[in-house]
PDB file of C-alpha atoms in Angstrom:
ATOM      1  CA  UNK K   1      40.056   3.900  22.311  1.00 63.00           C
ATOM      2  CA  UNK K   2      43.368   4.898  23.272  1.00 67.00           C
ATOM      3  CA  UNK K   3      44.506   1.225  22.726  1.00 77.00           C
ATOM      4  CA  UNK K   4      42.787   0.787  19.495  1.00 82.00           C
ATOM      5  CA  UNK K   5      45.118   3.628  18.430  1.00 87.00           C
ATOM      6  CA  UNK K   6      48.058   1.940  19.546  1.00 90.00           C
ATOM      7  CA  UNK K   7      46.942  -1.020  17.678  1.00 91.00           C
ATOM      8  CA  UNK K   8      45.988   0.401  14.484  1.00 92.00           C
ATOM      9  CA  UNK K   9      49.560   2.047  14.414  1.00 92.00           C
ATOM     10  CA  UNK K  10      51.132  -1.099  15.328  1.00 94.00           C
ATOM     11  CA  UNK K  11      49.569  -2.920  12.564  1.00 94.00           C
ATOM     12  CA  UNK K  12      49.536  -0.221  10.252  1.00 91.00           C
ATOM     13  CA  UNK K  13      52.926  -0.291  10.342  1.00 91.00           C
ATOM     14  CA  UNK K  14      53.472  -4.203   9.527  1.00 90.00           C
ATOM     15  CA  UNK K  15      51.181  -3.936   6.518  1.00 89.00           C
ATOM     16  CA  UNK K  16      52.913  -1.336   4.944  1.00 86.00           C
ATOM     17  CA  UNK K  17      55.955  -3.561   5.388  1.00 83.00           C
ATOM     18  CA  UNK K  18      53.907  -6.076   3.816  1.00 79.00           C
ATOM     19  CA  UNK K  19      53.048  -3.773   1.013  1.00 76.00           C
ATOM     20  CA  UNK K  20      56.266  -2.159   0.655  1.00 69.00           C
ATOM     21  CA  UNK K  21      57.628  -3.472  -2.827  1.00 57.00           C
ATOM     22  CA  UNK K  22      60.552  -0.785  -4.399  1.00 45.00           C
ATOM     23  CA  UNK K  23      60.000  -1.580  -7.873  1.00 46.00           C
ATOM     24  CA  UNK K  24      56.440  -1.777  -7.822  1.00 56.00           C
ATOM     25  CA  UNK K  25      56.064   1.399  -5.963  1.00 55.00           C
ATOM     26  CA  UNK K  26      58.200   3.585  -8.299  1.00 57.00           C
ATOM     27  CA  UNK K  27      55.957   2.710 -11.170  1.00 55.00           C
ATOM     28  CA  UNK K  28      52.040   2.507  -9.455  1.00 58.00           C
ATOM     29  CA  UNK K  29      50.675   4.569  -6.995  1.00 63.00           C
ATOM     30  CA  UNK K  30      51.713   4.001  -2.881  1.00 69.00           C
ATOM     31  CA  UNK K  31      48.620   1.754  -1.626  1.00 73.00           C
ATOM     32  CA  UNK K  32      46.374   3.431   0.805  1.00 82.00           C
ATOM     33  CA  UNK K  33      45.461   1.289   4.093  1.00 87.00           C
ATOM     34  CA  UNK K  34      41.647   1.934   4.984  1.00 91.00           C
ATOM     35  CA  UNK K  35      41.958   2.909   8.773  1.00 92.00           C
ATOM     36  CA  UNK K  36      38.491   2.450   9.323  1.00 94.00           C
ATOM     37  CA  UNK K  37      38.689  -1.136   7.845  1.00 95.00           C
ATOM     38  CA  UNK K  38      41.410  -2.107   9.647  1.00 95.00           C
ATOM     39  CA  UNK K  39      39.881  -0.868  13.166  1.00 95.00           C
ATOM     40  CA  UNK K  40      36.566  -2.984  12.533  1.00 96.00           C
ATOM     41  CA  UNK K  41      38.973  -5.892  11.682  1.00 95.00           C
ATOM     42  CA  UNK K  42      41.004  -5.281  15.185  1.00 95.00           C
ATOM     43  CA  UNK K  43      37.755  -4.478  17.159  1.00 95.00           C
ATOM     44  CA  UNK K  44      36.081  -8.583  15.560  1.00 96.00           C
ATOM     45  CA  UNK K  45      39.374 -10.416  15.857  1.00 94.00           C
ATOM     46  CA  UNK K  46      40.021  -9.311  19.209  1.00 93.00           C
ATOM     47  CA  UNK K  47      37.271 -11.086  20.273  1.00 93.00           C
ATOM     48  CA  UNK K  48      38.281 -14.208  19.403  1.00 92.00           C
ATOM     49  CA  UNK K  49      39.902 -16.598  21.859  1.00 91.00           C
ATOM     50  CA  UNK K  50      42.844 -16.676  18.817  1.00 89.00           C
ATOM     51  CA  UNK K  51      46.607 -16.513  19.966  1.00 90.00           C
ATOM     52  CA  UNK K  52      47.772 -12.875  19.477  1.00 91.00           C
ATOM     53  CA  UNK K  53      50.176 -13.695  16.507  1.00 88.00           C
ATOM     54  CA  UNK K  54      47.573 -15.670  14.356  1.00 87.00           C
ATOM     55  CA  UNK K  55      45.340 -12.496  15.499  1.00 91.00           C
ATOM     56  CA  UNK K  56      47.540 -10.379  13.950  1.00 91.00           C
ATOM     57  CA  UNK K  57      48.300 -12.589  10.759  1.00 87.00           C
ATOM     58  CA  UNK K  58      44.725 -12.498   9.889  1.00 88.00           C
ATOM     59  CA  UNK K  59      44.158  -8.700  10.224  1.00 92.00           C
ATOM     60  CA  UNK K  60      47.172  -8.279   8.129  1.00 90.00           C
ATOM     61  CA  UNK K  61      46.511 -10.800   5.424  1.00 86.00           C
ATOM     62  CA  UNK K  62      42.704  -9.647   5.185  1.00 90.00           C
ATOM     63  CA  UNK K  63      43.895  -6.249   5.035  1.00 90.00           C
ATOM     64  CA  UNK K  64      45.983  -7.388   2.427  1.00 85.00           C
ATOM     65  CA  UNK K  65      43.524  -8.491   0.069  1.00 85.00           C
ATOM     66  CA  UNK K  66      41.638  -5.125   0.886  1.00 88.00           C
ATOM     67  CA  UNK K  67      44.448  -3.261  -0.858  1.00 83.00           C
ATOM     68  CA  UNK K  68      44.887  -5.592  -3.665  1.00 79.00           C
ATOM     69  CA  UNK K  69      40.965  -5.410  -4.613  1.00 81.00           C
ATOM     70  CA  UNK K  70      41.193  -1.412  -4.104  1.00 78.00           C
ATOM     71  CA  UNK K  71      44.261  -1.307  -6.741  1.00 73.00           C
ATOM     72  CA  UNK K  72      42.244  -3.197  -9.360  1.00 59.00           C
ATOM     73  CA  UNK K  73      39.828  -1.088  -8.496  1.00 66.00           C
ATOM     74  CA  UNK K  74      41.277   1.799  -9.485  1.00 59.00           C
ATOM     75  CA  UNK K  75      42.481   0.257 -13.046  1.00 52.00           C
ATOM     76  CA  UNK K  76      40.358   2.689 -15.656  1.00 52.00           C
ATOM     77  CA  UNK K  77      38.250   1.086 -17.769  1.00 52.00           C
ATOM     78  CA  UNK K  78      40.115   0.271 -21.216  1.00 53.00           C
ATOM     79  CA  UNK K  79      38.652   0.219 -24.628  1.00 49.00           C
ATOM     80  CA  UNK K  80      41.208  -0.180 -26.663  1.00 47.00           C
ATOM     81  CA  UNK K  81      42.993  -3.084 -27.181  1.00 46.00           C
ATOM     82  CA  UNK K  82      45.964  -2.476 -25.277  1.00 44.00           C
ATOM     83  CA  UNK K  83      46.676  -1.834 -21.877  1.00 51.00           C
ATOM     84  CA  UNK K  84      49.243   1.065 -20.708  1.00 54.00           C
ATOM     85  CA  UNK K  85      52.313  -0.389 -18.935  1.00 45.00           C
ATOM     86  CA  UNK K  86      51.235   1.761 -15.289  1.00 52.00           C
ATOM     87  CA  UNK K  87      47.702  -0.260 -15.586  1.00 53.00           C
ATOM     88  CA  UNK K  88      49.701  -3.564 -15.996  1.00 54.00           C
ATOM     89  CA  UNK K  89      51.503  -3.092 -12.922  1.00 52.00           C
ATOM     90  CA  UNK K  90      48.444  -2.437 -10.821  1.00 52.00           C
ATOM     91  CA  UNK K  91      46.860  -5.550 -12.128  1.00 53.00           C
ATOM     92  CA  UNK K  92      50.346  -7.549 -11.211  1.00 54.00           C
ATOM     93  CA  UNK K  93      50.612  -5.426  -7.634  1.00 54.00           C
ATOM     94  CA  UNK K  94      47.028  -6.267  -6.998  1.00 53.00           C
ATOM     95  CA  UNK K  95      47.932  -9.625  -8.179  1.00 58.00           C
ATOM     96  CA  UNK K  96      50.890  -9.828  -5.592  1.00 58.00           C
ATOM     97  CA  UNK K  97      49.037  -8.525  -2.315  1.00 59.00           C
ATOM     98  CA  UNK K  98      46.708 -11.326  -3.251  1.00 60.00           C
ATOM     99  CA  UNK K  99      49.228 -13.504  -3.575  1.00 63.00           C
ATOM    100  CA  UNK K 100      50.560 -12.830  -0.137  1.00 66.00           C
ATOM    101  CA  UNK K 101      48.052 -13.766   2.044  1.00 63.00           C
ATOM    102  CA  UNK K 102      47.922 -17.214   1.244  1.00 65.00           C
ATOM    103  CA  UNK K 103      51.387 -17.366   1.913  1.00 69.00           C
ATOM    104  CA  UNK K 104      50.654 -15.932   5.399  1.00 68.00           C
ATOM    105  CA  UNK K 105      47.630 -17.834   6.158  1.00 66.00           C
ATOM    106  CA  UNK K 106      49.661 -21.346   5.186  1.00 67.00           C
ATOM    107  CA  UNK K 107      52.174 -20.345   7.670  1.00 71.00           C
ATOM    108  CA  UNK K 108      49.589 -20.636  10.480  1.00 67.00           C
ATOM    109  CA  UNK K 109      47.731 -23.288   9.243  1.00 68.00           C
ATOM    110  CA  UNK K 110      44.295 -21.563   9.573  1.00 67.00           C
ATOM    111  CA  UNK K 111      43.095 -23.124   5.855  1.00 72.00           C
ATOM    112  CA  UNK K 112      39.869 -22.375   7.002  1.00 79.00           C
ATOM    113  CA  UNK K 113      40.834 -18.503   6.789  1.00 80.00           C
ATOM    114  CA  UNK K 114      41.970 -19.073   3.450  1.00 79.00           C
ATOM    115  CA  UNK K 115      38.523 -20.513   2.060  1.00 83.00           C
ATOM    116  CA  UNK K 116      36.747 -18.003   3.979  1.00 87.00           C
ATOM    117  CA  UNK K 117      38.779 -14.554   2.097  1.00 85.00           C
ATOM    118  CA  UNK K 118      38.519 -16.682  -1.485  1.00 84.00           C
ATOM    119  CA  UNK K 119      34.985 -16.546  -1.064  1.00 89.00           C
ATOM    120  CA  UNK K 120      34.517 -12.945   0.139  1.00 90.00           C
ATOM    121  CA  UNK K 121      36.780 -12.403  -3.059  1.00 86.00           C
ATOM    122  CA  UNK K 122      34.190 -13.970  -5.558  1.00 87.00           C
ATOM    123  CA  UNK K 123      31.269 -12.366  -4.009  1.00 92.00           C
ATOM    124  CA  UNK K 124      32.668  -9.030  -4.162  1.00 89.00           C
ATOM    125  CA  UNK K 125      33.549  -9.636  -7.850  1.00 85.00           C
ATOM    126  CA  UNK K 126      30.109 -11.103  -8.650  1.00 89.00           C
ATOM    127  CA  UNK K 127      28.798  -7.817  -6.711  1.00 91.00           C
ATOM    128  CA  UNK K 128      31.345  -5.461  -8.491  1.00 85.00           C
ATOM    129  CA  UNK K 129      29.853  -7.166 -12.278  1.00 85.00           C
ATOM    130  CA  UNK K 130      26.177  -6.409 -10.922  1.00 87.00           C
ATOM    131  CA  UNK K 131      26.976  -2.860 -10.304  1.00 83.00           C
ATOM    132  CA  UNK K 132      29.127  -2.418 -13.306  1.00 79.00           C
ATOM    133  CA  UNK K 133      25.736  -3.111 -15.774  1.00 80.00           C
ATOM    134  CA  UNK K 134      23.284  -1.511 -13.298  1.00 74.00           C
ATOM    135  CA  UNK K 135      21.099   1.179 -15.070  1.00 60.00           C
ATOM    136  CA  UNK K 136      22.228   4.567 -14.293  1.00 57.00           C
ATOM    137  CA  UNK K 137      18.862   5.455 -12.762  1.00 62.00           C
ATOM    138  CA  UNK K 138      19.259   2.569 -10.319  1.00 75.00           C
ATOM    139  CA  UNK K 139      20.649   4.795  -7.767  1.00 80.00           C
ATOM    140  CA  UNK K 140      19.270   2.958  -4.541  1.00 84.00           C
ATOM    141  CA  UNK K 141      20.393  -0.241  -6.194  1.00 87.00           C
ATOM    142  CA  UNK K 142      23.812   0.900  -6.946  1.00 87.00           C
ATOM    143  CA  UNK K 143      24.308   2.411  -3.703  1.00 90.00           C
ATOM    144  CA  UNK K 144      23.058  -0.789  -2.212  1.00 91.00           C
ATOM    145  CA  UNK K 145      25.884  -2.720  -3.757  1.00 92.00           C
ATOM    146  CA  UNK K 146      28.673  -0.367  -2.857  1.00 92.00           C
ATOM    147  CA  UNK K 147      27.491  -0.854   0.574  1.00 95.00           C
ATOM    148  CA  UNK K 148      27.816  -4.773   0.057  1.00 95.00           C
ATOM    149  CA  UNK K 149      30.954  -4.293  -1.941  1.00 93.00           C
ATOM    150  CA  UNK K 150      32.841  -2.290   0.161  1.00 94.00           C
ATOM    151  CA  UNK K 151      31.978  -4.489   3.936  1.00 95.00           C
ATOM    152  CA  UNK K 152      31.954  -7.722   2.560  1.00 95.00           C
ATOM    153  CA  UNK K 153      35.589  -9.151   4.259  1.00 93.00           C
ATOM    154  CA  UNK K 154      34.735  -7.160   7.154  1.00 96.00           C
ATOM    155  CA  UNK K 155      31.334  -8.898   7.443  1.00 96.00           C
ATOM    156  CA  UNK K 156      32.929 -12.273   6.638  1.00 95.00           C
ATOM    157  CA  UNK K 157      35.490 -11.865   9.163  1.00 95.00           C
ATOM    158  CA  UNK K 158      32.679 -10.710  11.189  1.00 96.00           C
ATOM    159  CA  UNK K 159      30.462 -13.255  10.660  1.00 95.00           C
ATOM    160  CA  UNK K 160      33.254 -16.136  11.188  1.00 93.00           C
ATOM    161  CA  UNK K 161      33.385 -15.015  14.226  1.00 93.00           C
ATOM    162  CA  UNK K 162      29.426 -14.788  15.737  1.00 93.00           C
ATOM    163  CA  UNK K 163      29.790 -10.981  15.839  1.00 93.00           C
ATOM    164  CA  UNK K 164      26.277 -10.554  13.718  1.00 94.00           C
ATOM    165  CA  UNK K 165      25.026  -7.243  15.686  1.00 94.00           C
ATOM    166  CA  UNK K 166      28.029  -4.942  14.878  1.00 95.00           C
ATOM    167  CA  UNK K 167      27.557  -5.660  11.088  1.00 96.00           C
ATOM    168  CA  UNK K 168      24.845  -3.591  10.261  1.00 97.00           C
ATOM    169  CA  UNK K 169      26.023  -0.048  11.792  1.00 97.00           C
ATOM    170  CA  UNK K 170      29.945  -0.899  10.378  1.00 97.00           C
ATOM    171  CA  UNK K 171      28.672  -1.797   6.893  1.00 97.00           C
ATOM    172  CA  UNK K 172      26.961   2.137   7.097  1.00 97.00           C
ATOM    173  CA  UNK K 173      29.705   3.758   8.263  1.00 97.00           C
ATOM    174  CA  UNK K 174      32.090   2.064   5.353  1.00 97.00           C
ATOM    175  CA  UNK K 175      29.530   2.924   3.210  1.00 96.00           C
ATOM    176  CA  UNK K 176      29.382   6.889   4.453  1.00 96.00           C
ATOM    177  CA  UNK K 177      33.138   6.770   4.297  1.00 94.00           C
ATOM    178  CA  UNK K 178      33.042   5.329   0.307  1.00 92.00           C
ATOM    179  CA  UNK K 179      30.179   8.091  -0.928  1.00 91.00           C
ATOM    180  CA  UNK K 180      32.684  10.692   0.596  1.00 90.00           C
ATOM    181  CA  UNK K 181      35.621   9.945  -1.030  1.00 85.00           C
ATOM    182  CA  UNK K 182      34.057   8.997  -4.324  1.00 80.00           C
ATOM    183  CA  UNK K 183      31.113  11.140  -5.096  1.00 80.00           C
ATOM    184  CA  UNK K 184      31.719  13.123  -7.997  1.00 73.00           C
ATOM    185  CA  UNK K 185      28.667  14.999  -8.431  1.00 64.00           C
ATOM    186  CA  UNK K 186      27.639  18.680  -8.163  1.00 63.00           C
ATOM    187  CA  UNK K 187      28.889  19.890  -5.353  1.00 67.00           C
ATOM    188  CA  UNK K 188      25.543  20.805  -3.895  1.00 66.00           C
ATOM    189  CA  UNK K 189      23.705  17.298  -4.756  1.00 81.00           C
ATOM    190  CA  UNK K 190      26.820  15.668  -3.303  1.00 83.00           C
ATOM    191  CA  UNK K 191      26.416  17.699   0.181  1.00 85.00           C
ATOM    192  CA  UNK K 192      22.715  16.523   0.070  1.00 88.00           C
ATOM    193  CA  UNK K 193      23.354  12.988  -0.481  1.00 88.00           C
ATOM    194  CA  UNK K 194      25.839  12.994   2.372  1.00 91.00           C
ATOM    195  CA  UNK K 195      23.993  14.527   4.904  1.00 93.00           C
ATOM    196  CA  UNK K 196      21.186  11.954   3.934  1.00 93.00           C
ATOM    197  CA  UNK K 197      23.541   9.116   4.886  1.00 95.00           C
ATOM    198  CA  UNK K 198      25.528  10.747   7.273  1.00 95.00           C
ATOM    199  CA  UNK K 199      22.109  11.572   9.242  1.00 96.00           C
ATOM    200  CA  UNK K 200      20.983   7.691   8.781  1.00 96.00           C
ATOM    201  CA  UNK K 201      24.331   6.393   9.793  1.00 97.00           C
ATOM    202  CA  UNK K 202      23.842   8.302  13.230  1.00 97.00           C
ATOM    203  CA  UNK K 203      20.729   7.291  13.773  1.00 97.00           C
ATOM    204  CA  UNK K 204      21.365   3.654  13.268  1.00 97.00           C
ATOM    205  CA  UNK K 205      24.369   4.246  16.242  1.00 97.00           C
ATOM    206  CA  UNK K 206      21.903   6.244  18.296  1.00 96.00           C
ATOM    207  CA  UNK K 207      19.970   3.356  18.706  1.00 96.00           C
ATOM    208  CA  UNK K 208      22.462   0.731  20.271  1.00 95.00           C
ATOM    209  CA  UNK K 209      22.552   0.264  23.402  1.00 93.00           C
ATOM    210  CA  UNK K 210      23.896   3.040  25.846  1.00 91.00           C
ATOM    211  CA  UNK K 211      25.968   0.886  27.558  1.00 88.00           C
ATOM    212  CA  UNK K 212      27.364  -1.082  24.512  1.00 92.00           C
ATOM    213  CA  UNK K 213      31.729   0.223  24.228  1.00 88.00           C
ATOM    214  CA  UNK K 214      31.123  -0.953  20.196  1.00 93.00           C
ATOM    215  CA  UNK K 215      28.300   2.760  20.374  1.00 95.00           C
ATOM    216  CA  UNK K 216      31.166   4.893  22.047  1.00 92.00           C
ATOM    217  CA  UNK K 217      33.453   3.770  18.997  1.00 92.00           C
ATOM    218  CA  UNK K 218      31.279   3.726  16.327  1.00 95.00           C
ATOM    219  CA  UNK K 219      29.781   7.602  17.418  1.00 95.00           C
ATOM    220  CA  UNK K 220      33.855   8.485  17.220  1.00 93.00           C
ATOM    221  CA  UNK K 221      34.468   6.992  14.321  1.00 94.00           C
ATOM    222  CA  UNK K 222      31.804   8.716  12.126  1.00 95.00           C
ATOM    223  CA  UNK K 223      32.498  11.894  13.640  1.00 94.00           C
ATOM    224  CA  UNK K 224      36.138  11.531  12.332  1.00 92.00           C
ATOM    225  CA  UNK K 225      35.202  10.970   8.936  1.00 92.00           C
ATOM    226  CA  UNK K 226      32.804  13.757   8.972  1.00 90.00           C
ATOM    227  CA  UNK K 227      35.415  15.837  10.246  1.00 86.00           C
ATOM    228  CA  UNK K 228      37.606  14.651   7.701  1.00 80.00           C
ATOM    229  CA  UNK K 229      35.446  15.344   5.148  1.00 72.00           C
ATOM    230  CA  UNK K 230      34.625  18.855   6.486  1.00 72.00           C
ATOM    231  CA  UNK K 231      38.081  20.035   7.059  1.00 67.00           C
ATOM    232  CA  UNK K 232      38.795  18.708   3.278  1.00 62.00           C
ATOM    233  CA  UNK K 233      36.122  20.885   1.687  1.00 60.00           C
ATOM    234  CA  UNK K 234      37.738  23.848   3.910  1.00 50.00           C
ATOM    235  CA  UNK K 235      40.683  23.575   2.361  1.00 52.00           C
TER     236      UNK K 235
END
């Protein structure tokens, strides 16, 4: 684990160069890199027979297009018929991130790559237009597609790769991590509904094998965010 670390600062550092843009970033909020995105990303590339550089250049192009779908994520809904010059900018920064990674992806040649992302990018969007007209009572249904929404690159990249058993359990614990951060209910329904997944995420971990080093990192991972999310409603 102590490696991973390393890594995930190493990297996290060259995609915030990546995102870094001065005029952007006076106007739009600083883009947040999903840690726990970007270690699944490390842990499936890594097992690739890929030269360390083109390694590298995918993480940080995939993670890329991570942050530009979260911006336009984040764009409020508009019913008027204008948009607000802040909103404009997110749809252009989003726009740019995106932008990027084919850039980055030419530069090694892996086209492939390229085809792969474009396609995790329409099936997220065809996912994101589902959820948008769900019912409200579809609450399994909606919580189903957040779960697909929020792991599909990582299960592309995944996938890509041959690394099918490791999907399952990292698609839960992205999907744990989303309901924290953006469940807006009463507090008490929202403690209820965590502990629900929470509890299901750790049992789907308890059941890999003992000896497997993906268990080990998966068990620490959820504990973090747990933690995280504990300490937060300390505070």
């Amino acid at each position: 684990m102590q490696t991973m670390e390393r890594e995930l600062q190493r990297l996290n550092i060259e995609i915030e160069k990546k995102i870094h843009h001065s005029f952007l970033l006076q106007h739009i909020n600083k883009p947040k890199i999903d840690e726990y995105k970007l270690y699944f990303l490390i842990y499936i590339v890594n097992k690739s027979s890929l030269p360390q550089h083109v390694k590298d250049q995918l993480i940080i192009t995939t993670m890329l297009v991570q942050v530009a779908l979260d911006i336009h994520e984040e764009i409020p809904d508009d019913n008027g018929d204008s948009i607000d010059v802040k909103n404009q900018l997110s749809i252009l920064a989003g726009d740019y991130y995106s932008g990027l990674y084919y850039s980055m992806l030419a530069e090694i040649e892996e086209r492939s790559l390229i085809s792969l992302l474009a396609s995790a990018i329409k099936q997220i969007n065809e996912l994101k237009m589902k959820n948008y007209y769900l019912q409200s009572d579809s609450v399994e249904m909606y919580w189903s597609l957040k779960k697909q929404i929020t792991s599909r690159l990582i299960q592309s990249i995944a996938e890509h790769f041959h690394l099918i058993d490791e999907i399952p359990v990292m698609s839960e614990i992205l999907l744990t991590c989303d309901m924290i951060n953006h469940i807006n209910s009463d507090p008490v329904d929202r403690d209820v509904i965590i502990d629900k997944q929470v509890t299901k995420t750790k049992g789907m971990i308890d059941e890999l094998p003992t000896d497997w080093e993906f268990k080990q990192d998966a068990e620490q991972i959820l504990h973090r965010i747990v933690y995280q999310h504990t300490s937060s409603e300390m505070d």
